[in-house]
Coordinates of C-alpha atoms in Angstrom, one line a residue:
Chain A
X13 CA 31.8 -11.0 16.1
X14 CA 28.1 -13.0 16.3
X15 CA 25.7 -10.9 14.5
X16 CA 22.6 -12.8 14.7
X17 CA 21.6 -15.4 17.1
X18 CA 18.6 -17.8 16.7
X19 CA 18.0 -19.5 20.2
X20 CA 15.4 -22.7 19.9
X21 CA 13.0 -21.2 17.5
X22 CA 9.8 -23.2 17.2
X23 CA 6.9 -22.2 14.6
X24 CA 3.7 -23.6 14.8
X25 CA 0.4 -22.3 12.5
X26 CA -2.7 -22.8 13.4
X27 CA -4.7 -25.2 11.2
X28 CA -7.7 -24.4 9.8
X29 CA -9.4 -27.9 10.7
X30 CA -8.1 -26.8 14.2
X31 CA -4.6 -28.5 15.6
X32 CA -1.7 -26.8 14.9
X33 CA 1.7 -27.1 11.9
X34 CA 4.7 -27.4 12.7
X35 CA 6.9 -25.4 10.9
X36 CA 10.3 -25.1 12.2
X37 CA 11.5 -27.1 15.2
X38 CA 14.5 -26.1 17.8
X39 CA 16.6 -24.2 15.5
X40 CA 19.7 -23.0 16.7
X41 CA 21.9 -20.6 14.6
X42 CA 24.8 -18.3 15.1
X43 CA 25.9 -16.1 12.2
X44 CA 28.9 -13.4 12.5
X45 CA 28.8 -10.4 10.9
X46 CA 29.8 -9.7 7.6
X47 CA 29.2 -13.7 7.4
X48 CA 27.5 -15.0 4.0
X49 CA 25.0 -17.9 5.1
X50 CA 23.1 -19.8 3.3
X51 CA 19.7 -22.1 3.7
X52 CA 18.9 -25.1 2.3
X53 CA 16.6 -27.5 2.9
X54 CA 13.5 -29.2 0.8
X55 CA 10.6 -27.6 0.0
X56 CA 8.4 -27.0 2.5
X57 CA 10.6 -27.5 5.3
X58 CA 10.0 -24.0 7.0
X59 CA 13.4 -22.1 5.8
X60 CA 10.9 -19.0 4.4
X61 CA 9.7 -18.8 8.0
X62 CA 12.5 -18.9 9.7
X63 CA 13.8 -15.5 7.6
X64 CA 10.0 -13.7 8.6
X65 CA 11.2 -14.5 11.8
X66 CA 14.3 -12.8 12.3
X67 CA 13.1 -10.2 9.6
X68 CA 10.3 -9.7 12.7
X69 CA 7.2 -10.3 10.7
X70 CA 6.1 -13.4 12.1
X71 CA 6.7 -14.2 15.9
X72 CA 8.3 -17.6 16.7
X73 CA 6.0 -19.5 19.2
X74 CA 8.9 -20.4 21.5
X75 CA 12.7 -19.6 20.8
X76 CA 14.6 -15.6 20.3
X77 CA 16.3 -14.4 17.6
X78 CA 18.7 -11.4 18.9
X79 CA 20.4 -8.8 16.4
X80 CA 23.5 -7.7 18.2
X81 CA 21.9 -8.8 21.5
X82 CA 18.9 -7.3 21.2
X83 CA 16.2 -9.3 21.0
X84 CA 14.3 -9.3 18.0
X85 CA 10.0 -8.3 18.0
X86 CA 9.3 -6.8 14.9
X87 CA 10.5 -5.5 11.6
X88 CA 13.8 -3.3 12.1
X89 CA 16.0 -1.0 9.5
X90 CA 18.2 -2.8 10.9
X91 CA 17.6 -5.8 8.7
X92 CA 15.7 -5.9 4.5
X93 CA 14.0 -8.7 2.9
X94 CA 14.3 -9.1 -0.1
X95 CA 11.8 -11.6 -1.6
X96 CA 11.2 -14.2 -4.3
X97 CA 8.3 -13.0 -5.9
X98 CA 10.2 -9.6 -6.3
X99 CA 7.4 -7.4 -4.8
X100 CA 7.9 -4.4 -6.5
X101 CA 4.9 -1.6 -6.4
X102 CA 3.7 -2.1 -10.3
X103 CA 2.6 2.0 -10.3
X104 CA 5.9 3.0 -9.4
X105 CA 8.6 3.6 -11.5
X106 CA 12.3 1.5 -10.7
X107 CA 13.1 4.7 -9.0
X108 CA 9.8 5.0 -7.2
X109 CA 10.2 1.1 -6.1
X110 CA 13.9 1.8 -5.1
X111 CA 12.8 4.6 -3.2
X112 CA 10.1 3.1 -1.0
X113 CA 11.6 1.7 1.7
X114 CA 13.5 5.2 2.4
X115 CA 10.0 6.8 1.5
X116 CA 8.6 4.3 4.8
X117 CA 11.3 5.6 7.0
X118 CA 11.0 9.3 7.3
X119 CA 14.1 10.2 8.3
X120 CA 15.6 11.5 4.7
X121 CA 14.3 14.2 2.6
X122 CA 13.2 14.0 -0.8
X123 CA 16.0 15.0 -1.9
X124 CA 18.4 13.0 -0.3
X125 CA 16.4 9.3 -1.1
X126 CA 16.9 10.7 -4.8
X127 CA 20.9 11.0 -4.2
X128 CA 20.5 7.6 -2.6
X129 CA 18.2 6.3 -5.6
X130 CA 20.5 7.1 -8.3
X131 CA 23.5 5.5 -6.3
X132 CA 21.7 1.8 -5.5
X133 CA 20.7 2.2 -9.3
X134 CA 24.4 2.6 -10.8
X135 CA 25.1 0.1 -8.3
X136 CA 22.9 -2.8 -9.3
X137 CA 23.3 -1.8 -13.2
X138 CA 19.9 -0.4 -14.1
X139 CA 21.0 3.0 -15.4
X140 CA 18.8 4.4 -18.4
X141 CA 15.9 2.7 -16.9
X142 CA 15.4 4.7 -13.8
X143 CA 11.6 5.5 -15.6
X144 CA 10.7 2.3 -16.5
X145 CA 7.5 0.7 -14.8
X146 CA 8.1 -3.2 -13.6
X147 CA 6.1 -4.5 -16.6
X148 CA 8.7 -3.0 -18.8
X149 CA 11.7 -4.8 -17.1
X150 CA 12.7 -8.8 -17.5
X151 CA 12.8 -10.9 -14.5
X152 CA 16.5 -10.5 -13.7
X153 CA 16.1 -6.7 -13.7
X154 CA 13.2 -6.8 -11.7
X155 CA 15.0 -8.3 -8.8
X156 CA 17.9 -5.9 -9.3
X157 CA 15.2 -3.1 -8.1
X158 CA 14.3 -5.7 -5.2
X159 CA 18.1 -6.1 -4.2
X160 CA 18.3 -2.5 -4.5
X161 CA 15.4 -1.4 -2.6
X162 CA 16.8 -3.4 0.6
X163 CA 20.3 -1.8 0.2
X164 CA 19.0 1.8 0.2
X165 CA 18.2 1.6 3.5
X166 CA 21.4 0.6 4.4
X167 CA 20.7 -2.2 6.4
X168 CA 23.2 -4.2 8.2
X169 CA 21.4 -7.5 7.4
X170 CA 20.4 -8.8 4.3
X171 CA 17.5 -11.5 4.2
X172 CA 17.3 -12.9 1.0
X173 CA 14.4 -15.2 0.9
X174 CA 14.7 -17.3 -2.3
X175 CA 15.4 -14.2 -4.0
X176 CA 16.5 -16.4 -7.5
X177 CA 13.9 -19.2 -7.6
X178 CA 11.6 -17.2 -10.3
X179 CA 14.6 -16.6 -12.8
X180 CA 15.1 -18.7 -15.3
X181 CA 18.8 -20.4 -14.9
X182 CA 21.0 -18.2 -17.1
X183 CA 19.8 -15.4 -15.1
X184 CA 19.9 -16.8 -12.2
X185 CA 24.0 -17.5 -12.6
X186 CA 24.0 -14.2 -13.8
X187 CA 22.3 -12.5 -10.8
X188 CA 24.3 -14.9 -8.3
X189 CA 27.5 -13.3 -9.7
X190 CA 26.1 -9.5 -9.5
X191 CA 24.9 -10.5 -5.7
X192 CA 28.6 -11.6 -5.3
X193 CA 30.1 -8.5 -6.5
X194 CA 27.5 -6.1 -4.3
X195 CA 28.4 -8.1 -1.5
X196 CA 32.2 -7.7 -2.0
X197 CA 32.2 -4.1 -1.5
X198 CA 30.3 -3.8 2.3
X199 CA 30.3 -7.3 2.8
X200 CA 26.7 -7.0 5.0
X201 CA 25.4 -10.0 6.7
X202 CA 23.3 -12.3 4.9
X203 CA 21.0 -14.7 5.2
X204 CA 20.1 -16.4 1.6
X205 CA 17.3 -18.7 1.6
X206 CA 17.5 -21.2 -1.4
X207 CA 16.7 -24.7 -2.8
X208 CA 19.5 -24.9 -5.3
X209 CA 22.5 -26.5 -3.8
X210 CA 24.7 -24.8 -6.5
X211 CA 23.9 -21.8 -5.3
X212 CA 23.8 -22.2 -1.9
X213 CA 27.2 -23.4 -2.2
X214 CA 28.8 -20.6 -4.5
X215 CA 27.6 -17.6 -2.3
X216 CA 28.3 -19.3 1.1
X217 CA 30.5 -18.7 3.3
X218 CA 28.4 -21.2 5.6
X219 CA 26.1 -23.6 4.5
X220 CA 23.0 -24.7 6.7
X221 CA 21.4 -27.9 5.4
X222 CA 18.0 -27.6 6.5
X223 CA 15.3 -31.0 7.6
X224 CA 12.6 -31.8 6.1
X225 CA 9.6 -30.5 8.2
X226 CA 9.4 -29.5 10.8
X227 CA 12.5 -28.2 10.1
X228 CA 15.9 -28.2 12.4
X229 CA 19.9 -27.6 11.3
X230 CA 20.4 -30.9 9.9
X231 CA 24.3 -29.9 9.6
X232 CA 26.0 -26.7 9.0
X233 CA 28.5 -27.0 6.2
X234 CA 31.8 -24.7 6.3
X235 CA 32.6 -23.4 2.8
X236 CA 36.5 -23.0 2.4
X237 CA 36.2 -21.9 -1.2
X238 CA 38.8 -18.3 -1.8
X239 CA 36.5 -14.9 -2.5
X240 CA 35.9 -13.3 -5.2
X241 CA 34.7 -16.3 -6.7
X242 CA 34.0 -16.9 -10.5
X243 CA 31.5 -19.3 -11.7
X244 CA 34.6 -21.1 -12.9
X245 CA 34.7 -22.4 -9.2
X246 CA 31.8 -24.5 -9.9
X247 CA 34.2 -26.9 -11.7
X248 CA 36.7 -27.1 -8.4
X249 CA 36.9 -30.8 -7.0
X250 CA 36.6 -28.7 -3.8
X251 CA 33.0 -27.1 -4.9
X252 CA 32.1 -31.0 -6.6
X253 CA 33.0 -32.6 -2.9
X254 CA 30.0 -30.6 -1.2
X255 CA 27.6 -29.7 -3.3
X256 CA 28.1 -34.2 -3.4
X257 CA 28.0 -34.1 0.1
X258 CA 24.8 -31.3 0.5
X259 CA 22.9 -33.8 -2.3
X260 CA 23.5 -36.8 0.0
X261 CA 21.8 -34.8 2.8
X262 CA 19.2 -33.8 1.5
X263 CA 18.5 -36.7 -0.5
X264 CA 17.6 -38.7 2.5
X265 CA 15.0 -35.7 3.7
X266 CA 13.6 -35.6 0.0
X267 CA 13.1 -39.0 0.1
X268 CA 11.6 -39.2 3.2
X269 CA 9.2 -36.3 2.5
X270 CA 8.4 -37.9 -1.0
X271 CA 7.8 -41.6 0.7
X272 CA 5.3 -40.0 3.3
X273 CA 3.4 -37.9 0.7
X274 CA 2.9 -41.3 -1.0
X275 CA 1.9 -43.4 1.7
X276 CA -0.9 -40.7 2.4
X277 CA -2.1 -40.5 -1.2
Chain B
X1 CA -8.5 -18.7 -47.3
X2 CA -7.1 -15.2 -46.0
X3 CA -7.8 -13.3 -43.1
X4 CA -8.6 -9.6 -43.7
X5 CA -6.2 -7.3 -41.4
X6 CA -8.3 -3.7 -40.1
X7 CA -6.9 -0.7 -39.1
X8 CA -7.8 0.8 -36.6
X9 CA -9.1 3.6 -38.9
X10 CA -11.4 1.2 -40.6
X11 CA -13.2 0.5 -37.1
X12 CA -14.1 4.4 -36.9
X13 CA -14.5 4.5 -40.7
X14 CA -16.9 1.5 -41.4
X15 CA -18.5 2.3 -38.1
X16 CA -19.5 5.7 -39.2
X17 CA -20.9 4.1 -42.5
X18 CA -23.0 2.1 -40.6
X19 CA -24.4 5.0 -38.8
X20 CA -25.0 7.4 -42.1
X21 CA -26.6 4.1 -43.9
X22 CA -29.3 3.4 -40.8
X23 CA -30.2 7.3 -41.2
X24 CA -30.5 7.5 -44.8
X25 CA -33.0 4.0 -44.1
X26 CA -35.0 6.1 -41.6
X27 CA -35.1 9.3 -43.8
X28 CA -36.1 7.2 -46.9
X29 CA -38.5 5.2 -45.0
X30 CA -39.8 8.7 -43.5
X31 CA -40.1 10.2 -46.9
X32 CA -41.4 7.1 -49.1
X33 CA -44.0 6.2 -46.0
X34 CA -43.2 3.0 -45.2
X35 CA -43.6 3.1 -41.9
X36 CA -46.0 6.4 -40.0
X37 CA -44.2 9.8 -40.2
X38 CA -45.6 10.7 -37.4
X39 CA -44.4 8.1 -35.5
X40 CA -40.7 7.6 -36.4
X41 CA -39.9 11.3 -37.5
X42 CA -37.2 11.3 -39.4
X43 CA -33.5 12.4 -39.8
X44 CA -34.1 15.7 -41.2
X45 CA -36.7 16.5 -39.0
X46 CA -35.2 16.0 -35.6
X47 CA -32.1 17.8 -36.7
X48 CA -34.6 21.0 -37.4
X49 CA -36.0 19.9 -34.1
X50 CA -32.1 20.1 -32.1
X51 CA -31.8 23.3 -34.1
X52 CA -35.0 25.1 -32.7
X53 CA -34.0 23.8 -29.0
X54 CA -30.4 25.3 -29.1
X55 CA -31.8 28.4 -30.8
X56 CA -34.3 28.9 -28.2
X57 CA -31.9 28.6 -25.5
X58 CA -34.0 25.5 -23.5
X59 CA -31.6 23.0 -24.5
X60 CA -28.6 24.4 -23.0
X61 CA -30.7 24.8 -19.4
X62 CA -32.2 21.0 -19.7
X63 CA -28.3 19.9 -20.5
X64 CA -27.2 22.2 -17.5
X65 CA -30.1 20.3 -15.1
X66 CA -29.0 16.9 -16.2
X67 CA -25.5 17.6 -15.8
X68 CA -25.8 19.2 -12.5
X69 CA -27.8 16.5 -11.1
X70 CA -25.5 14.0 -12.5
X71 CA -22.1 15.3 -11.4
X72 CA -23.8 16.3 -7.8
X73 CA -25.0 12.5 -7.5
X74 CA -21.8 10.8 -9.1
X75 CA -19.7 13.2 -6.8
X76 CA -21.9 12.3 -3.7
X77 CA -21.5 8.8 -4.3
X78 CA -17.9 8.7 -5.0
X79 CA -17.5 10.9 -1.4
X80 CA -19.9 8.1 0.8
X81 CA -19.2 4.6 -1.7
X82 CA -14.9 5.2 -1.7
X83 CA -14.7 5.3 1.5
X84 CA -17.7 2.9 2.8
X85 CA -15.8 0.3 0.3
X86 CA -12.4 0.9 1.7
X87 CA -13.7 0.2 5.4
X88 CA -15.5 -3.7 3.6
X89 CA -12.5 -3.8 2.1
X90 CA -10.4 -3.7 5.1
X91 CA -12.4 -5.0 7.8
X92 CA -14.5 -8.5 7.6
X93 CA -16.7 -7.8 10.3
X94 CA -18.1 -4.3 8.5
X95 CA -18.0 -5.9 5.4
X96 CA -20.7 -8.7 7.3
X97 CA -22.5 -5.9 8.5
X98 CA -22.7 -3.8 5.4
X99 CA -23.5 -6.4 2.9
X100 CA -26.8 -6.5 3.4
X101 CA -27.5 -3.1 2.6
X102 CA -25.3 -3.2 -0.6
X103 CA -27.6 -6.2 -1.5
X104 CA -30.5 -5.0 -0.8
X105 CA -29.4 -1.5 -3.1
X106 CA -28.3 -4.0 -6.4
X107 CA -31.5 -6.3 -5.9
X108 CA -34.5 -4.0 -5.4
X109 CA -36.2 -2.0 -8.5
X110 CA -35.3 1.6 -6.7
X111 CA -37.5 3.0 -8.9
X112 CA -39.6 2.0 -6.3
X113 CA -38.3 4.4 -3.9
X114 CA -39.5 7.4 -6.2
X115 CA -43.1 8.4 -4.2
X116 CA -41.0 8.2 -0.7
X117 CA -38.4 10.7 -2.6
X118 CA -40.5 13.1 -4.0
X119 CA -42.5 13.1 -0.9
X120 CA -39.2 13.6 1.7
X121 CA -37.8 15.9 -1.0
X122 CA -40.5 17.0 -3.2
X123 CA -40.7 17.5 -6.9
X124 CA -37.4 18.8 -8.6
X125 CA -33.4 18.3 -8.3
X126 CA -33.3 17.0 -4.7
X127 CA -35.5 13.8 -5.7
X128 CA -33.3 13.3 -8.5
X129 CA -30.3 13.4 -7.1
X130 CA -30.9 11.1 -4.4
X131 CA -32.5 8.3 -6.9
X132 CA -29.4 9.0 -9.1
X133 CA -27.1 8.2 -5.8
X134 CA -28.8 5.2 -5.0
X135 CA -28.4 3.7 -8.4
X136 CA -24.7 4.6 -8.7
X137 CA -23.4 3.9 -5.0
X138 CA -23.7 0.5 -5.1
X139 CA -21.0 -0.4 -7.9
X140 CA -18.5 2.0 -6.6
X141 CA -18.7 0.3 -3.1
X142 CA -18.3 -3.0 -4.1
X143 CA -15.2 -2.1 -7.0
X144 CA -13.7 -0.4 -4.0
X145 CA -14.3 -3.3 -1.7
X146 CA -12.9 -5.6 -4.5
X147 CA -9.9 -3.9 -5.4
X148 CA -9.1 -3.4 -1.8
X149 CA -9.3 -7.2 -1.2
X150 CA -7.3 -7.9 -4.3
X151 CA -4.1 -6.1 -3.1
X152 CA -0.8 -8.7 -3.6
X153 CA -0.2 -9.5 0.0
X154 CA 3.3 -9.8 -0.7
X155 CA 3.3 -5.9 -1.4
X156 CA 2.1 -5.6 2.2
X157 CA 4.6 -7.7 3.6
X158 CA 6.7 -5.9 1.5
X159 CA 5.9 -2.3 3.1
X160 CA 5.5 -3.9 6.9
X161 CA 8.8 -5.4 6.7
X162 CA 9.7 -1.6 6.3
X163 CA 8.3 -0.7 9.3
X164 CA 5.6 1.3 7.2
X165 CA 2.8 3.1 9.5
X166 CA -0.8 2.6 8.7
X167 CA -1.1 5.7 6.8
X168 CA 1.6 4.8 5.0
X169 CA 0.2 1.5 4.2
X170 CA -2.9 3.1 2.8
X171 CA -1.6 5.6 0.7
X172 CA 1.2 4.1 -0.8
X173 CA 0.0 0.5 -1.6
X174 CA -4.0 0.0 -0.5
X175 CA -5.4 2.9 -2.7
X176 CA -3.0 2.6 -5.4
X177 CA -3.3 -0.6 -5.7
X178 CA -7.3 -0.3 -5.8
X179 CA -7.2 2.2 -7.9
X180 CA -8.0 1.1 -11.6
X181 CA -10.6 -1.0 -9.7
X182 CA -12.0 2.3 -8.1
X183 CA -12.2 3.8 -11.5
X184 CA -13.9 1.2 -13.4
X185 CA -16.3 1.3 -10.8
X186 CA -16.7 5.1 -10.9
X187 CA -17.3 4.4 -15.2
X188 CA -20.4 1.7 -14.4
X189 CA -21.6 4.1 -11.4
X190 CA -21.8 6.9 -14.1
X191 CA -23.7 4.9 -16.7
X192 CA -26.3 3.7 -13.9
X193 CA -26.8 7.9 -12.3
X194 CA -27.5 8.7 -16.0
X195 CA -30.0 5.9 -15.8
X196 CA -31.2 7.2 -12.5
X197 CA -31.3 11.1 -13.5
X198 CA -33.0 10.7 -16.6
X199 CA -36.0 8.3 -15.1
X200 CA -36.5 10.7 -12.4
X201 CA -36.4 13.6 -14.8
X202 CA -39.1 11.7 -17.2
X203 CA -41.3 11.2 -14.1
X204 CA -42.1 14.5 -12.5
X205 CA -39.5 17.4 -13.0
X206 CA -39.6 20.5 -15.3
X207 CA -36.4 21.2 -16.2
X208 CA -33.6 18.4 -17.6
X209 CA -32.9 16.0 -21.0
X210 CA -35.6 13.4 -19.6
X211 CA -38.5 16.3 -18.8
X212 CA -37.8 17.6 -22.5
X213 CA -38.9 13.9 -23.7
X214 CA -41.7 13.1 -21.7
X215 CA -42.9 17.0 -22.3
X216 CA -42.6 16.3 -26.0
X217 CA -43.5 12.7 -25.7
X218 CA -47.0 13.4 -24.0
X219 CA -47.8 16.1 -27.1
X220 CA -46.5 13.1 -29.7
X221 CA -43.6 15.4 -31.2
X222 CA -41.3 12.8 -31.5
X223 CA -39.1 14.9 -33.1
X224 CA -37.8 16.8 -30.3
X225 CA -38.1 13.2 -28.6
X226 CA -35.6 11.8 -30.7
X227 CA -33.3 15.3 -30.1
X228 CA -33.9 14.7 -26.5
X229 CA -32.3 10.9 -26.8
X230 CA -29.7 12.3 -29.0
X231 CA -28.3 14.5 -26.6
X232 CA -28.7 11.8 -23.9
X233 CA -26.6 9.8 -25.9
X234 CA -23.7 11.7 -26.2
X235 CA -24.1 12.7 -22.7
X236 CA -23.5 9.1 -22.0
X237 CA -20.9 9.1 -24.3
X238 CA -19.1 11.6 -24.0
X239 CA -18.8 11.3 -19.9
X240 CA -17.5 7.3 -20.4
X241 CA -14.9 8.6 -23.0
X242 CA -13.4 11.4 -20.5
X243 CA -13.6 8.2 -17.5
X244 CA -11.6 6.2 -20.3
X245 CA -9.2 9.1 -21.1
X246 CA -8.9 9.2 -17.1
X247 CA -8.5 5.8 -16.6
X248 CA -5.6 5.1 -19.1
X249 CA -3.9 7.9 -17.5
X250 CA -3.8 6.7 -14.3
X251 CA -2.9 2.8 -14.7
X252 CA -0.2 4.0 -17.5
X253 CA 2.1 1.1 -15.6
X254 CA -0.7 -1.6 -16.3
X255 CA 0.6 -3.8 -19.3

């Protein structure tokens, strides 16, 4: 059943010496729900955008995104970012943090958000720290209160926008396991924004190799790999034959991007 | 060649030697005339002096005046500054149009404004207080303003892309987040309404720490002069301590 549908998105930012960026370029994109997709594409190339546009908090110039049909103008509970520089509120305790997004809502009592707290907390494995303050946690656990944040509202889509890329690589395995197993049990949509092919790869159920910018689908990758997945997948000839095939795409838009920053140096 | 570990202890410890040592250099100097008695008192003396001013019952009204006027002005600038710096903070065009003002306040010797005060207000508390506002106002308005600016955008995108209402917004990230800046502020406002009360006290009052120096000052009894800065002193003291105290309670999740 088609969960989210990007129609033709186009991004363009104003410039400050006047003119105008383009960010993303005719972007077409059908995800199913329950369907794990991932984003990659090189740095720069507008895939952050794209997931503030369906998340609603920056408007495409031309193109709709529609959530179940409905077209898509602004932040919904509906759909939960999660982001890569963690956000958490650094006065408020992991509860507090975990609590906020039910907190903006209104629609539960105090109460109840503390039921729900305690739940997203067991689930994401940060019992016994419910008190701590985000100076107090490492990295890893930090985004386990981020992750856990956007599931306590109970969204039906998850935006994940490079949610890993400030963990240090143990971690980030780690974390890309835990993501695996919180998946497993509601399956939610997702949309994962990364620029590690490995993990785009490992979590996917679709891959979407992005363009340098302004960025378009430059192909979509199916993933046939079998669920729940360990990271001994990583080793399958299966996994080896497309995060090979992913590199050679995106070599050819690294490339390109790298050539043309010389030639303006 | 070793480096010598302190304690915290020793800070307060070789700190209060320093003190005790200065005095008993005044008191001996006092006592051994090295320098005028008259002039410099001595240690001895001004402690009778802080006795005979507590005794009398004066001391307690002149710390009473100064510490009305104070808390009235700190209060009244903490009620028009939080607010006036929230609004710069928020929104560039009134931050344009209220620079000026807040330049104008942190550049010109306000001192100056004293005649026009005592005139509009006359002699007494009201003079005071206003002067006192007027030097404290400006650093709480601009902390504000700063701490408002300095909020992590990605915390608002955070709470937007929760649908969070304005209000919302506000309480639960903008004033938080401004928060130990708001306080800091509130500590130099104090020190500069202290500055303010006692100068107006020294120039024309009758009541208040500052009117018990110049009284004393103007009939060269520089003991009770010297008791009048010592209670001044730990006035100022003891009001940054209890900011401190308030200050590390509420950014406990500060690292």
């Amino acid at each position: 059943m088609l969960h989210i549908e990007l129609k033709q998105i186009r991004v363009t930012f104003p410039q400050p010496e006047g003119g105008e960026l383009l960010a993303v370029d005719r972007f077409d994109l059908q995800v199913q729900r329950g369907e794990f997709v991932t984003i990659v594409g090189p740095s720069g190339c507008g895939k952050s955008t794209l997931l503030s546009v369906v998340d609603g908090l920056v408007r495409s110039s031309s193109g709709q995104v529609h959530v179940e049909g409905m077209l898509v103008t602004g932040p919904g509970p509906d759909r939960a970012l999660v982001f890569q520089e963690f956000a958490l509120l650094p006065w408020r305790t992991v509860e507090g943090n975990i609590g906020l997004g039910l907190e903006l809502q209104h629609k539960l009592s105090s109460r109840r958000i503390k039921e729900l707290v305690l739940h997203y907390i067991n689930m994401v494995g940060l019992q016994g720290f419910e008190r701590h303050y985000p100076y107090q946690l490492s990295g890893g656990m930090r985004q386990r209160v981020g992750i856990a944040r956007a599931l306590a509202v109970n969204p039906e889509i998850l935006l994940m926008d490079e949610p890993f890329a400030a963990l240090d690589a143990q971690t980030r395995e780690i974390m890309s396991v835990e993501l695996l197993r919180i998946w497993e049990q509601d399956k939610k949509t997702v949309l994962f924004i990364t620029h590690s092919i490995d993990e785009s790869v490992y979590l996917a159920d679709r891959v979407v190799v992005m363009s340098s910018r302004p960025g378009r689908v430059k192909e979509i990758i199916q993933v046939g790999l079998p669920r729940p997945r360990g990271l001994a997948i990583k080793d399958a000839p299966e996994f080896v034959r497309l995060r090979r095939h992913i590199w050679d795409l995106l070599e050819e838009e690294v490339r390109r991007q790298v050539d043309g920053k010389e030639d303006r140096a | 060649m070793s480096t010598l570990r302190y304690r915290r202890y020793d800070t307060v410890y070789l700190g209060a030697i320093g003190i005790i040592g200065a005095l008993l250099v005044w008191e001996l100097a006092a006592r051994l005339r090295l320098a005028d008695p008259v002039l410099i008192s001595s240690p001895m003396l001004v402690a009778g002096a802080l006795r005979g001013w507590a005794v009398s019952g004066a001391l307690w009204r002149d710390l009473g005046t100064t510490l009305y006027e104070l808390v009235i002005a700190i209060g009244a600038s903490a009620l028009v500054g939080i607010p006036l710096g929230v609004i710069m903070g928020w929104n560039r065009p009134a931050e344009y149009a209220l620079d000026p003002f807040i330049w104008l306040l942190y550049s010109t010797p306000l001192v100056s404004f004293w005649p026009l005060f005592i005139i509009w207000l006359g002699i007494g508390a009201n003079a005071i207080i206003a002067l006192a506002f007027l030097f404290s106002i400006v650093q709480i308005v601009i902390n504000t303003m700063v701490g408002v600016k300095g909020i992590d955008p990605v915390l608002v995108r955070c709470a937007r892309s929760f649908n969070a209402r304005a209000v919302d917004l506000f309480f639960k990230v903008t004033l938080p987040g401004a928060l130990p800046m708001i306080v800091a502020g509130l500590r130099l406002a104090l020190g500069r309404a202290l500055i303010g009360v006692i100068v107006g006290e020294l120039f024309s009052s009758n009541a208040g720490l500052g009117f018990h120096i110049s009284f004393y000052g103007t009939r060269l009894q520089f003991a009770d002069v010297f008791a009048g800065l010592f209670v001044i002193v730990i006035v100022g003291v003891g009001m940054s301590q209890a900011i401190r105290l308030l200050e590390s309670r509420l950014v406990r999740w500060k690292s």
